[in-house]
Coordinates of C-alpha atoms in Angstrom, one line a residue:
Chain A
X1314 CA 11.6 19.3 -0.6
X1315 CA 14.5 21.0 0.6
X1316 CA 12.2 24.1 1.6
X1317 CA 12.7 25.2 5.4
X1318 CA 8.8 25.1 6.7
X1319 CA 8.1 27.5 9.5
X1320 CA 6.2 26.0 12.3
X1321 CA 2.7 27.8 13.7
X1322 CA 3.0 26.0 16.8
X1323 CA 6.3 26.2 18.7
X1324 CA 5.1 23.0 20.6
X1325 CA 5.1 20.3 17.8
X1326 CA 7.4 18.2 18.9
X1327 CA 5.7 17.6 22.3
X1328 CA 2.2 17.3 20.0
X1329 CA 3.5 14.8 17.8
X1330 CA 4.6 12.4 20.7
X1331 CA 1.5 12.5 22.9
X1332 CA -0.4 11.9 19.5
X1333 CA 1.9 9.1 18.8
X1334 CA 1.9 7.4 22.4
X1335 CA -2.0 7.2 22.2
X1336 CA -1.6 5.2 19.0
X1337 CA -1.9 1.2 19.8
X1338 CA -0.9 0.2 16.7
X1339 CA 2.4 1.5 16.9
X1340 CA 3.4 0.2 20.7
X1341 CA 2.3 -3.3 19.1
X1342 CA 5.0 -2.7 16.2
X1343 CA 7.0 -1.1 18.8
X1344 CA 7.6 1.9 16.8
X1345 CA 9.9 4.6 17.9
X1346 CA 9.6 8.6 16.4
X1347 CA 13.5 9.0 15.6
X1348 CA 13.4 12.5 13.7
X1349 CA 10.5 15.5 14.4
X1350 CA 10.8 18.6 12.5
X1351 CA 9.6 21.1 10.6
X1352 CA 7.8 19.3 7.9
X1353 CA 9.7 16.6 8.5
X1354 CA 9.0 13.0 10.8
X1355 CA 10.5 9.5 10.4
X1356 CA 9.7 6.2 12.3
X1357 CA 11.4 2.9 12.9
X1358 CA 10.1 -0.2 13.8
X1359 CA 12.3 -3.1 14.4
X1360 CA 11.7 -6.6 12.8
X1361 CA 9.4 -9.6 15.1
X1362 CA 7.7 -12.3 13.9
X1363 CA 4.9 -10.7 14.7
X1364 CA 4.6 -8.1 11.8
X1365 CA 5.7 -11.3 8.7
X1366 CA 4.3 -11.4 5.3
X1367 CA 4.0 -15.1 3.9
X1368 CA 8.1 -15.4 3.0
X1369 CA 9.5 -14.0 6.7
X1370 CA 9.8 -10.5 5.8
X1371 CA 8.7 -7.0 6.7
X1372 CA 4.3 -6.8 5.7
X1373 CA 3.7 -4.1 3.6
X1374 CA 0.7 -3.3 6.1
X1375 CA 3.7 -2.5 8.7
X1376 CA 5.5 -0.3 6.5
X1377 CA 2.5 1.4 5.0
X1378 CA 1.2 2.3 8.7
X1379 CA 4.2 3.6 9.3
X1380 CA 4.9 5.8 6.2
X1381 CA 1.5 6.8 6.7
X1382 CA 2.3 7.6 9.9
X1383 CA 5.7 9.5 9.7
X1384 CA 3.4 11.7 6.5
X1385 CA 0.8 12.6 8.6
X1386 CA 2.9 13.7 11.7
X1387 CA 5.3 15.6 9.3
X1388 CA 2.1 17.8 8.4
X1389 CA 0.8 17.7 11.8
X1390 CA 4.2 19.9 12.7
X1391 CA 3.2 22.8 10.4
X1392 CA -0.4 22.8 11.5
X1393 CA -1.8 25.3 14.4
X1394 CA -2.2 24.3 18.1
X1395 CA -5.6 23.5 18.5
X1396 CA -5.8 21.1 14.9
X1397 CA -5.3 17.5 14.4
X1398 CA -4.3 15.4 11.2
X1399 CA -6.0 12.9 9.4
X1400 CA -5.5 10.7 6.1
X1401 CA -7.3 11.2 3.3
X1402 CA -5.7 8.9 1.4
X1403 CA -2.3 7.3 0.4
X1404 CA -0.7 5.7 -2.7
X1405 CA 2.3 3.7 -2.0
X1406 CA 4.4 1.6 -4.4
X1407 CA 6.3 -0.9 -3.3
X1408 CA 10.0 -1.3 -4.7
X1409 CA 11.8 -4.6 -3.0
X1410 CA 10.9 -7.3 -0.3
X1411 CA 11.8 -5.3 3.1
X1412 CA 13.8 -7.8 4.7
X1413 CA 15.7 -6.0 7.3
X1414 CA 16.6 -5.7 11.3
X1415 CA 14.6 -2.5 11.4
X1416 CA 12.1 -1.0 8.8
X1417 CA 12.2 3.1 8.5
X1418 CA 9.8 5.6 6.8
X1419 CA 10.8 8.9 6.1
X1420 CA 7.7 11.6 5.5
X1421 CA 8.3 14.7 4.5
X1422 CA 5.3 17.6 3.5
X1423 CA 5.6 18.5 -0.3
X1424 CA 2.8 21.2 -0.1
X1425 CA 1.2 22.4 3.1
X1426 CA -2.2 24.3 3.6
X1427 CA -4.9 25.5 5.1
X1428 CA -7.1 22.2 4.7
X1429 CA -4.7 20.3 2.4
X1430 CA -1.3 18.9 3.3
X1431 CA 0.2 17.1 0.9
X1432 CA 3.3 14.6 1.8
X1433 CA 5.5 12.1 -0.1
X1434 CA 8.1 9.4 1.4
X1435 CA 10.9 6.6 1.3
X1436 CA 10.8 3.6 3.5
X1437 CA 14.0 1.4 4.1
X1438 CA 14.8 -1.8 4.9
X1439 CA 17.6 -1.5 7.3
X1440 CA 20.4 -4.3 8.3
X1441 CA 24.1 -3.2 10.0
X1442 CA 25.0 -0.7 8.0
X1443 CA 22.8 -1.4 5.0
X1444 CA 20.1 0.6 3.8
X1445 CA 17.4 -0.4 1.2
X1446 CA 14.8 1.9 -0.1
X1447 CA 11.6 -0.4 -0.2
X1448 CA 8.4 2.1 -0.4
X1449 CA 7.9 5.4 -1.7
X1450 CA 4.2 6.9 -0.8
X1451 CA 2.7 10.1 -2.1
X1452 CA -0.2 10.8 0.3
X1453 CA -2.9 13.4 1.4
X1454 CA -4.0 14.6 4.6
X1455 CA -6.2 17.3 6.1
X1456 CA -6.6 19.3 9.0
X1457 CA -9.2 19.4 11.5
X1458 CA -10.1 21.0 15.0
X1459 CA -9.5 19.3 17.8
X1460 CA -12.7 17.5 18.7
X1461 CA -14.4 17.9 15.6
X1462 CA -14.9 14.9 13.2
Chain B
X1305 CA -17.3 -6.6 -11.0
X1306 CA -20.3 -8.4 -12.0
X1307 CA -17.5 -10.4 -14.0
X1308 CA -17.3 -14.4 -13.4
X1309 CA -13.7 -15.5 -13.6
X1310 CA -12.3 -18.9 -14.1
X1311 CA -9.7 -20.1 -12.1
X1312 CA -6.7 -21.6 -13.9
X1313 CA -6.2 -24.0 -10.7
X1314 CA -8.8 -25.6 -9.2
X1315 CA -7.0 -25.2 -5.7
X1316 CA -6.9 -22.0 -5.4
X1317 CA -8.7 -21.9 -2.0
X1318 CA -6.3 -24.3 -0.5
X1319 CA -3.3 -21.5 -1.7
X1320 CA -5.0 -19.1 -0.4
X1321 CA -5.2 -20.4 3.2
X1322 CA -1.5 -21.4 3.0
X1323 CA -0.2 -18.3 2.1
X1324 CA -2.6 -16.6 5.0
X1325 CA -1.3 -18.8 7.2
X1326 CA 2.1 -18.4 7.0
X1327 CA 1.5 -14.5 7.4
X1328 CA 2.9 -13.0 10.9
X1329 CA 1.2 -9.9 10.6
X1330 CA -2.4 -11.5 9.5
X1331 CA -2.3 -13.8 13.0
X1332 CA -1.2 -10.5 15.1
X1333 CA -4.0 -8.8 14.0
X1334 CA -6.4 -12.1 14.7
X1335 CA -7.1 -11.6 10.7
X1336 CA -9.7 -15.0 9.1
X1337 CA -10.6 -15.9 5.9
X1338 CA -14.2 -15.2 5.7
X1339 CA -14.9 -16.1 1.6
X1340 CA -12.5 -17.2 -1.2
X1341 CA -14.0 -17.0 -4.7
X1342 CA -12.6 -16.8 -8.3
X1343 CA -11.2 -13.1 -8.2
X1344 CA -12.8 -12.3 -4.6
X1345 CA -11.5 -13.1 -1.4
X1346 CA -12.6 -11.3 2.6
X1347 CA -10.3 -11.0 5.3
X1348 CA -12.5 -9.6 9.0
X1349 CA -10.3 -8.6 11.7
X1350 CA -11.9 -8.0 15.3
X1351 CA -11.0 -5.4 17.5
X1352 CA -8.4 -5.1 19.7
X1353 CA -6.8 -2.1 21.3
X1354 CA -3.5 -3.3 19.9
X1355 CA -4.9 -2.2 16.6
X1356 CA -5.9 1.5 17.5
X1357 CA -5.1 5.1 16.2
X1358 CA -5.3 8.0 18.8
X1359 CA -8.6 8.0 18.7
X1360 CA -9.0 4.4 19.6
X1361 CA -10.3 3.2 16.4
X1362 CA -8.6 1.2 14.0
X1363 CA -5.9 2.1 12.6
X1364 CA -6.0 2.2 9.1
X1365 CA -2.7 0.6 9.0
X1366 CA -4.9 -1.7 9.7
X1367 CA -7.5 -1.7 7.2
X1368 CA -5.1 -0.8 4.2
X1369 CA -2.9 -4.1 5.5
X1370 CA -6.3 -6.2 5.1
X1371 CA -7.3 -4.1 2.2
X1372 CA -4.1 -4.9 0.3
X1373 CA -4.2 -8.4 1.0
X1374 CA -7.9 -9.2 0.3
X1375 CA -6.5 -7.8 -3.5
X1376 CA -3.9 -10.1 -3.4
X1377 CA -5.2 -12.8 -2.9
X1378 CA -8.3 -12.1 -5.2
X1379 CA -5.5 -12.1 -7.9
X1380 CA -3.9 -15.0 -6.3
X1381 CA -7.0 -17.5 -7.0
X1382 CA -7.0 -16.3 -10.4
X1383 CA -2.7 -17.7 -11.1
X1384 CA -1.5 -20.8 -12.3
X1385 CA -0.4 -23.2 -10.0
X1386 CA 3.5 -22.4 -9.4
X1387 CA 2.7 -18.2 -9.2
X1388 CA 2.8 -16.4 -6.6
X1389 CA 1.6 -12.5 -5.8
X1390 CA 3.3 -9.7 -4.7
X1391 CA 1.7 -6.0 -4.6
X1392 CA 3.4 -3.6 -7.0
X1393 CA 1.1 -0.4 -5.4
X1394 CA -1.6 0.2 -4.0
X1395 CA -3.9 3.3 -3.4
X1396 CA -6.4 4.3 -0.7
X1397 CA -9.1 6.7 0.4
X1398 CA -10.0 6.8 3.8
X1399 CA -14.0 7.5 4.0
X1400 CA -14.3 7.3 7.7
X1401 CA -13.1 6.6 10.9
X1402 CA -13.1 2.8 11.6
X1403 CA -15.2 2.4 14.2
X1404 CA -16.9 -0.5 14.8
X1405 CA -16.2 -4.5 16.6
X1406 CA -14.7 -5.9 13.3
X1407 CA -13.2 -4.4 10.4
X1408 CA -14.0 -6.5 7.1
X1409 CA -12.1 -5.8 4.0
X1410 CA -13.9 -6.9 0.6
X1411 CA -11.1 -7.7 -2.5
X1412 CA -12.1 -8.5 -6.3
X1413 CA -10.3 -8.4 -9.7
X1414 CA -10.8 -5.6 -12.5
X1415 CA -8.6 -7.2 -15.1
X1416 CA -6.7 -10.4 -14.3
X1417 CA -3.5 -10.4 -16.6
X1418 CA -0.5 -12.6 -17.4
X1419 CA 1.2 -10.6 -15.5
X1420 CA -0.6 -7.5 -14.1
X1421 CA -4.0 -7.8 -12.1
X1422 CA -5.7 -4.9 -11.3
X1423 CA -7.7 -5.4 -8.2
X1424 CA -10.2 -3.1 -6.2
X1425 CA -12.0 -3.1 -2.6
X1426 CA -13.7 -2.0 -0.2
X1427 CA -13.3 -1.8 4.1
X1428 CA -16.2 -2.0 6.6
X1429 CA -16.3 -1.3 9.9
X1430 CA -19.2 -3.4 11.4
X1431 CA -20.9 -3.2 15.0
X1432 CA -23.8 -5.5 15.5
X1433 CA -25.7 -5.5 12.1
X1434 CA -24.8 -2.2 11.2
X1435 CA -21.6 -1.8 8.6
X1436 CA -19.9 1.7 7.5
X1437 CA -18.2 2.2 4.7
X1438 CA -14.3 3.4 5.7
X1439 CA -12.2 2.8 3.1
X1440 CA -12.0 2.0 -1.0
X1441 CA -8.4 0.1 -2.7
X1442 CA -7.1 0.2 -6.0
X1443 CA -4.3 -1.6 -6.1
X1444 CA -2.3 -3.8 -8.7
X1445 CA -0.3 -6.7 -7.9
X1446 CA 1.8 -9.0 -10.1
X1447 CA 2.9 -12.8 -10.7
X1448 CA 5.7 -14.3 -9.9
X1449 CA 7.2 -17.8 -10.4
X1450 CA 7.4 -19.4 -6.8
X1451 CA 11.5 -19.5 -5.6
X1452 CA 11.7 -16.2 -8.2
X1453 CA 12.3 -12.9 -6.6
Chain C
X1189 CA 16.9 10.0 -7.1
X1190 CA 20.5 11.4 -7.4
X1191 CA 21.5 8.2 -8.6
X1192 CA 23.1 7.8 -11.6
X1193 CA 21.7 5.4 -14.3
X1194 CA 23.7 3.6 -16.9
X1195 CA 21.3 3.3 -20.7
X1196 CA 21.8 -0.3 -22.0
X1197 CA 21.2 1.2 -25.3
X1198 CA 23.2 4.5 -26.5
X1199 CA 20.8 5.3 -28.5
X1200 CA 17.9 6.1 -25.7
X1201 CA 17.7 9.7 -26.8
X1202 CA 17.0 8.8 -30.6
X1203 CA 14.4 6.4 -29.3
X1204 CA 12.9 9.0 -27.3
X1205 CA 12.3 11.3 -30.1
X1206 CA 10.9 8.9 -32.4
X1207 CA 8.1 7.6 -29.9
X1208 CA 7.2 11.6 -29.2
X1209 CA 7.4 12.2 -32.4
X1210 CA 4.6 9.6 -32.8
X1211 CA 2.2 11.3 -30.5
X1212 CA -0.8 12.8 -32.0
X1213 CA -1.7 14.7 -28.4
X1214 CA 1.5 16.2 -28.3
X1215 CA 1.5 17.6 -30.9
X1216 CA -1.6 19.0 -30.4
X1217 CA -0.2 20.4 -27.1
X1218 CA 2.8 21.7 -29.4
X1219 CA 4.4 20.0 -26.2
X1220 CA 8.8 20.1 -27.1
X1221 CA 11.2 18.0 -25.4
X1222 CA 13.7 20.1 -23.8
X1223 CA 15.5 17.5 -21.7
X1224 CA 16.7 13.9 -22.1
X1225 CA 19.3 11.7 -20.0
X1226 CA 19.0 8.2 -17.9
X1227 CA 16.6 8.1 -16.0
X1228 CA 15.4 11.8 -16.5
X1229 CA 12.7 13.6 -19.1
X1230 CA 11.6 16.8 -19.1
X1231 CA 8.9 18.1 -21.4
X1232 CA 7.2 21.7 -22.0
X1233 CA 4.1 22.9 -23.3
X1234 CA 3.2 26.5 -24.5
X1235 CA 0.1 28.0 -23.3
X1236 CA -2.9 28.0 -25.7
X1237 CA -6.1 28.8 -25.1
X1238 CA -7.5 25.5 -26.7
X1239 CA -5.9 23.3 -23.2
X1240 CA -7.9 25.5 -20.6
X1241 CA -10.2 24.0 -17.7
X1242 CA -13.1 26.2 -16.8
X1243 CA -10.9 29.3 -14.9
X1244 CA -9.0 29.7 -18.4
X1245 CA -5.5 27.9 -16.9
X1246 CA -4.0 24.4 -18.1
X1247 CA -6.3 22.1 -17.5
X1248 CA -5.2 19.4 -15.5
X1249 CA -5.3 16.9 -18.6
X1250 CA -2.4 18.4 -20.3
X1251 CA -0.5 18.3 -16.9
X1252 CA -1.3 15.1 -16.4
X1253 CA -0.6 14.0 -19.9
X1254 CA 2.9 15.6 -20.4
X1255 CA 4.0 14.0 -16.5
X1256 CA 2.5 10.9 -17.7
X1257 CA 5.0 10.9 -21.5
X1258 CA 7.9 12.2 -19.0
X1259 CA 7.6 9.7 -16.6
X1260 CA 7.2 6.8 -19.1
X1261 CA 10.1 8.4 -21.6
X1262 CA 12.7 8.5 -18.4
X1263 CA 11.9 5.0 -17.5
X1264 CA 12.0 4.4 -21.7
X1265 CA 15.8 5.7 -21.6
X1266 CA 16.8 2.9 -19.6
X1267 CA 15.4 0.2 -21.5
X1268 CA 16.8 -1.9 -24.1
X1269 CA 16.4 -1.3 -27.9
X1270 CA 13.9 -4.0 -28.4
X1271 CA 11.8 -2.6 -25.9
X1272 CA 9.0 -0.2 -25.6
X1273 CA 7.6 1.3 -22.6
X1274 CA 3.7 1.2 -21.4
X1275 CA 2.1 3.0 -18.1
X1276 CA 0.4 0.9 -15.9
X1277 CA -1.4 3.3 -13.7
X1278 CA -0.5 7.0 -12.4
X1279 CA -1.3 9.0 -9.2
X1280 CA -1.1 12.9 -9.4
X1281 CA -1.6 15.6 -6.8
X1282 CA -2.6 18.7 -8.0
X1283 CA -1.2 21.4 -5.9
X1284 CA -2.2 24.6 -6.9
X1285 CA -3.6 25.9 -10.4
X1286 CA -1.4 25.4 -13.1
X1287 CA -1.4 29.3 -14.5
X1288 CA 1.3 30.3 -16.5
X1289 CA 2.6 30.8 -20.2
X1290 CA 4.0 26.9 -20.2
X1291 CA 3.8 24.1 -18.3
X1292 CA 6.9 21.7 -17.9
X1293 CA 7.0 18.2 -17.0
X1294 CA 9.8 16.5 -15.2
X1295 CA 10.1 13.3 -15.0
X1296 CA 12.7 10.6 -13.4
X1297 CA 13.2 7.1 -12.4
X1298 CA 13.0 6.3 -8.9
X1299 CA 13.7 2.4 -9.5
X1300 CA 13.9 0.8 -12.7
X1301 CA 13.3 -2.6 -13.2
X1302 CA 13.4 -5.5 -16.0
X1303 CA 9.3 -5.6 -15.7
X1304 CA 8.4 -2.6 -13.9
X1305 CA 9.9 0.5 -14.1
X1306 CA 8.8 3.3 -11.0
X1307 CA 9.0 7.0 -11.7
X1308 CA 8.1 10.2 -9.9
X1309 CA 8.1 13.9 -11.6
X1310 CA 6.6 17.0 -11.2
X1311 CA 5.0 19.9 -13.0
X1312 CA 5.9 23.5 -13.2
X1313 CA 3.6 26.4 -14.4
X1314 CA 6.1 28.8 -15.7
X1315 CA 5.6 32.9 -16.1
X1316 CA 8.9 34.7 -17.0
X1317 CA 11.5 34.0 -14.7
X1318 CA 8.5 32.6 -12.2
X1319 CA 8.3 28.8 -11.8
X1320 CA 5.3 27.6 -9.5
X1321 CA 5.2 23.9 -8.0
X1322 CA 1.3 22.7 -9.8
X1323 CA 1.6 19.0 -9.6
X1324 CA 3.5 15.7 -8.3
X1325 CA 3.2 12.3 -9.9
X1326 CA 3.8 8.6 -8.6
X1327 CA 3.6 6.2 -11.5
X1328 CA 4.4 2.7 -12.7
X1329 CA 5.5 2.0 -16.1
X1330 CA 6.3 -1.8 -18.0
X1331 CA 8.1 -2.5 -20.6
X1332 CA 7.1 -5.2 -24.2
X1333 CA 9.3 -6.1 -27.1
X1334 CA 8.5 -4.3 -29.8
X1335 CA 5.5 -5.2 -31.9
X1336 CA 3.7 -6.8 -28.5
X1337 CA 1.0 -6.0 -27.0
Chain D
X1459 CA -22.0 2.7 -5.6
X1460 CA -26.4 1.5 -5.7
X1461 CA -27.0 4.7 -3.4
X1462 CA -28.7 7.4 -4.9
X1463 CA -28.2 11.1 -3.8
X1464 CA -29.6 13.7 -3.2
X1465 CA -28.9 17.4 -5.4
X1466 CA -28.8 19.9 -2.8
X1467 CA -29.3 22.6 -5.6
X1468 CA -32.1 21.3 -8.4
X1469 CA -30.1 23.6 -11.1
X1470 CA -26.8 21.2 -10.8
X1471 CA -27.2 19.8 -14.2
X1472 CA -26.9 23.7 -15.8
X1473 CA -24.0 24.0 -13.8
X1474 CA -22.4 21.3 -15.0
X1475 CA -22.9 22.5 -18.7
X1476 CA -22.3 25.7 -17.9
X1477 CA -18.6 24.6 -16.4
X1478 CA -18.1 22.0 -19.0
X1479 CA -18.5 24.8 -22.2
X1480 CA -16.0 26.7 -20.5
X1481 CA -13.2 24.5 -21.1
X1482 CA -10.8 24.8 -23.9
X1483 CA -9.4 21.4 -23.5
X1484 CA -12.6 19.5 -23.7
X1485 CA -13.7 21.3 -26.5
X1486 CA -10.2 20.7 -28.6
X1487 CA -11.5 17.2 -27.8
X1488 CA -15.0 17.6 -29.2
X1489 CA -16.3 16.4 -25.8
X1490 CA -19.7 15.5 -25.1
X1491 CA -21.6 15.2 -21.5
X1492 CA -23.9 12.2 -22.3
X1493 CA -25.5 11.8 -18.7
X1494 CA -26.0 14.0 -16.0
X1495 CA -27.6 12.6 -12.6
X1496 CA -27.2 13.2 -9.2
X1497 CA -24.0 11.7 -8.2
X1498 CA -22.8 10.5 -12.2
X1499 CA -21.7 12.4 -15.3
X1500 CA -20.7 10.4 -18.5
X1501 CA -18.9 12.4 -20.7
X1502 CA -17.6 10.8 -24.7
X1503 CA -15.1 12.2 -27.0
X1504 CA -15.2 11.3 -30.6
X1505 CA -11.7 9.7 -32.0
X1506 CA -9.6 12.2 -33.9
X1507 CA -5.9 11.7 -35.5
X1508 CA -4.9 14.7 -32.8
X1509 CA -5.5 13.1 -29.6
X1510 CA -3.5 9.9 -30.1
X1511 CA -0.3 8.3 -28.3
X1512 CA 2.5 6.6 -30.6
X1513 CA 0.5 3.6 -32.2
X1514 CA -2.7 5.7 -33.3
X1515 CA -5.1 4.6 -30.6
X1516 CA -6.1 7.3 -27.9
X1517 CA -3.4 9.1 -25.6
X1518 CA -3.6 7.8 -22.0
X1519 CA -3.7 11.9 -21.0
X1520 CA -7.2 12.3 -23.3
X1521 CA -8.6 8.9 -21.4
X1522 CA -7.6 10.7 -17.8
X1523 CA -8.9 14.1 -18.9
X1524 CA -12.0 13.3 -19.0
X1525 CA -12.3 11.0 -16.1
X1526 CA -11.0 13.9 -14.6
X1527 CA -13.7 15.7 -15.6
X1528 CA -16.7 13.0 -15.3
X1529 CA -15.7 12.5 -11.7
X1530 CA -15.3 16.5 -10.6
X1531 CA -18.6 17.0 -12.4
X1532 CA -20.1 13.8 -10.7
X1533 CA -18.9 15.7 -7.3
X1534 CA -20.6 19.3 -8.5
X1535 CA -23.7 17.5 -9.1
X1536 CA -24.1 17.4 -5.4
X1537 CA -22.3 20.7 -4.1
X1538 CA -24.7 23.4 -2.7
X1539 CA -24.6 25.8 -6.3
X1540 CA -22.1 28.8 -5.0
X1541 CA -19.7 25.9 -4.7
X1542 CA -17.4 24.9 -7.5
X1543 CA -15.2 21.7 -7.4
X1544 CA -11.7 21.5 -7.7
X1545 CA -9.5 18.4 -8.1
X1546 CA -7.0 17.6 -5.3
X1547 CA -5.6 14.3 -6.9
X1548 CA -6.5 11.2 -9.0
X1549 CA -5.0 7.9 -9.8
X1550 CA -5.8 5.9 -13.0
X1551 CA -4.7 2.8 -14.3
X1552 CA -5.0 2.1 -17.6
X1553 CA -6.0 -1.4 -18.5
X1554 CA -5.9 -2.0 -22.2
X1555 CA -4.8 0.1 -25.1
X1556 CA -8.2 2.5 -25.9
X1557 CA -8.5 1.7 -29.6
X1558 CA -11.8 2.5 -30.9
X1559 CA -14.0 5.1 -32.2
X1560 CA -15.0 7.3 -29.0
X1561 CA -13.5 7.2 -25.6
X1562 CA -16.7 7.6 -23.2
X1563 CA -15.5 8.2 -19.7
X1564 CA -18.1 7.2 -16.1
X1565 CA -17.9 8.9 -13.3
X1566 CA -19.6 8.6 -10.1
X1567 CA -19.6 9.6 -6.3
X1568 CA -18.4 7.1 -3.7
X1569 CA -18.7 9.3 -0.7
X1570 CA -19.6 13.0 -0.7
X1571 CA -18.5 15.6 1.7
X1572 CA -19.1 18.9 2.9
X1573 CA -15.2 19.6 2.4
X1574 CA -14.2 16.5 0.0
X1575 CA -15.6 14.2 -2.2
X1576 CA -14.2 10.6 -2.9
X1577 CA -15.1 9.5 -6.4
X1578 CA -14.5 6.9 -9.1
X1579 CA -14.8 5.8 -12.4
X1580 CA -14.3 3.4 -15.4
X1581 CA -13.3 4.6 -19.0
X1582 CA -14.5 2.5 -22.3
X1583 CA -13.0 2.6 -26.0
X1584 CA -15.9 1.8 -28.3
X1585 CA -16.0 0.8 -31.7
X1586 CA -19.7 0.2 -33.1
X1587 CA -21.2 -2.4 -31.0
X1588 CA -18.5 -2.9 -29.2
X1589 CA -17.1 -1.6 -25.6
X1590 CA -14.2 -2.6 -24.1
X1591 CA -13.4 -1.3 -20.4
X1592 CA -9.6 0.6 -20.7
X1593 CA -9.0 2.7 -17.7
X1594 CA -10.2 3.2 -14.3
X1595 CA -10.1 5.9 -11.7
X1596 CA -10.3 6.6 -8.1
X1597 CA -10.2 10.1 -7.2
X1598 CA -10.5 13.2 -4.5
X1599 CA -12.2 16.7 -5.0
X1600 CA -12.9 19.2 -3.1
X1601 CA -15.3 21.9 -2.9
X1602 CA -14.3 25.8 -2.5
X1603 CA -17.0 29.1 -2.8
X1604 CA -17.3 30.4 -6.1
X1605 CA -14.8 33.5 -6.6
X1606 CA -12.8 31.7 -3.8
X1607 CA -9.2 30.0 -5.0

């Protein structure tokens, strides 16, 4: 938080979106990256019918994807060419009803490693100019060559 | 676990369904109601490549989103009559990749409460008659007065 | 986080140090509070050889137990008088081992509520002028009048 | 949960005792292993004036400590013997105030792993006859080579 991260592969960017594109879930919730750096990814979906709890609003599933998401991709920039990311798991509590135009999630990497990244985030509820912070997740990922399991 | 719970309203099941039902994201994903008990409720999803991860399984946006409201509404049969649920946080671990024709997702109360329930579960992926383990909740929820925020 | 916090009652700080006082563990931790304002609570322990896991460093316990009384103490400084402050459930990432000659505790409000209270913090093993990130926390507190339960 | 596994090293119950004695802050805690099987560890700790939170009954951190500890041991139980087990994260919620006369903590494996183990667990205040269920725990280790960090 705040620490400058030093990317092994000069590519991440371009890794990040072919990772993302391949990703059905998100081009159902029409999610777009908006922010790729190092250590750092965020994701916005805008709001359908489609993605409704029972009262009209944002799902938590919708912004938990994506929080999860925006983490894993933030330590997917610090990782080395030839690895890929996965969840280990994910605790996210949820703050306010996200009732918005557009939901965002922020992940950043709190502690990256050789096998262990560890990432927190924010997600916000977005309207005009209005911003509410909705989700905060503190989550786990590791690292693992490319065609491995 | 193990537990037998008593419902406080005897139409739980019919809450149930009407809260599923008026849930956008639930219908996207094809999501069904597969058992509604005092404290335990499973929601199965099938696939569809609208549900993927970059591997072309299922997301587990997916799972947590089926995961979290399996809890839910495990607590939900459990409230009075005017309640409601909402999710305060939740907690996963990812076990394996979600591979498989349906995902099932398994929710049951620890400790219902006045106005905490702590809630646990577990996700399958199933193809044919075989079912995999993928994913274990903790998660707790709370009541709310319907109309209250 | 950055936000400011207003206390409904003046006298948070007194209320603080009576309910550490209280503690039993803490005092066997000799664990000092060296920090208390809205919203925020940092506490320190002194190394002793009787709070060691297996490697002779803090065992995670004490971490845990010292974010757990900071979180819950921040989230008690924004309460009113009447009320006292329980956790509901914690999530902690240890990060790296937690060697040094104390280990502090910070812990803050992220969103306070009349119900639930959420709060995030992080610990610090600390060697001379050397402070080394062990541990993050995500954690949901409630509060109950007084002589509840 | 029902599975039973299989030791990969026969001497994993020495292990465990030989990790446990090392540990300063179990034995400030006059812990006890109780059980020791492949997969589960059960570990009690005897009530004592120095472990308590603000109302006399047992501090939340004492409760976590040694779920903590039942579930890394429940992981070592199944780790090849030069491997040791390290915690990467837990999360806890606490249930009911732990008054009674021991705190015996269960742990168990969910899902083991070459590189991480998934494990929970359920902690119980008892007072004579009596056993009432006051925390439970869903938790991640890992495994590294002895000497390793």
């Amino acid at each position: 938080m705040g620490t400058a991260f030093e990317p092994r592969d000069p590519d991440y960017e371009q890794r990040v979106r072919e990772s993302f594109a391949r990703q059905g879930l998100l081009a159902t919730f029409a999610a777009e990256l908006r922010r790729i750096e190092p250590g750092k990814v965020e994701i916005e979906v805008p709001f359908s019918s489609g993605m409704t709890q029972q009262d009209g609003f944002f799902h938590a599933g919708v912004g938990i994807a994506i929080l999860d998401s925006a983490c894993g991709y933030s330590a997917l920039t610090l990782m080395a060419a030839e690895m890929r990311v996965l969840t280990v798991e994910l605790k996210v509590n949820l703050l306010a009803p996200a009732a918005g135009d557009r939901l965002q999630a922020h992940g950043e990497v709190v502690r990256p490693g050789r096998n262990l990244t560890v990432c927190r985030g924010d997600a916000y509820a977005v309207s005009g100019g209005d911003s509410r912070h909705v989700a905060t997740i503190l989550a786990t990922t590791t690292s693992i060559a490319e065609g491995g399991t």
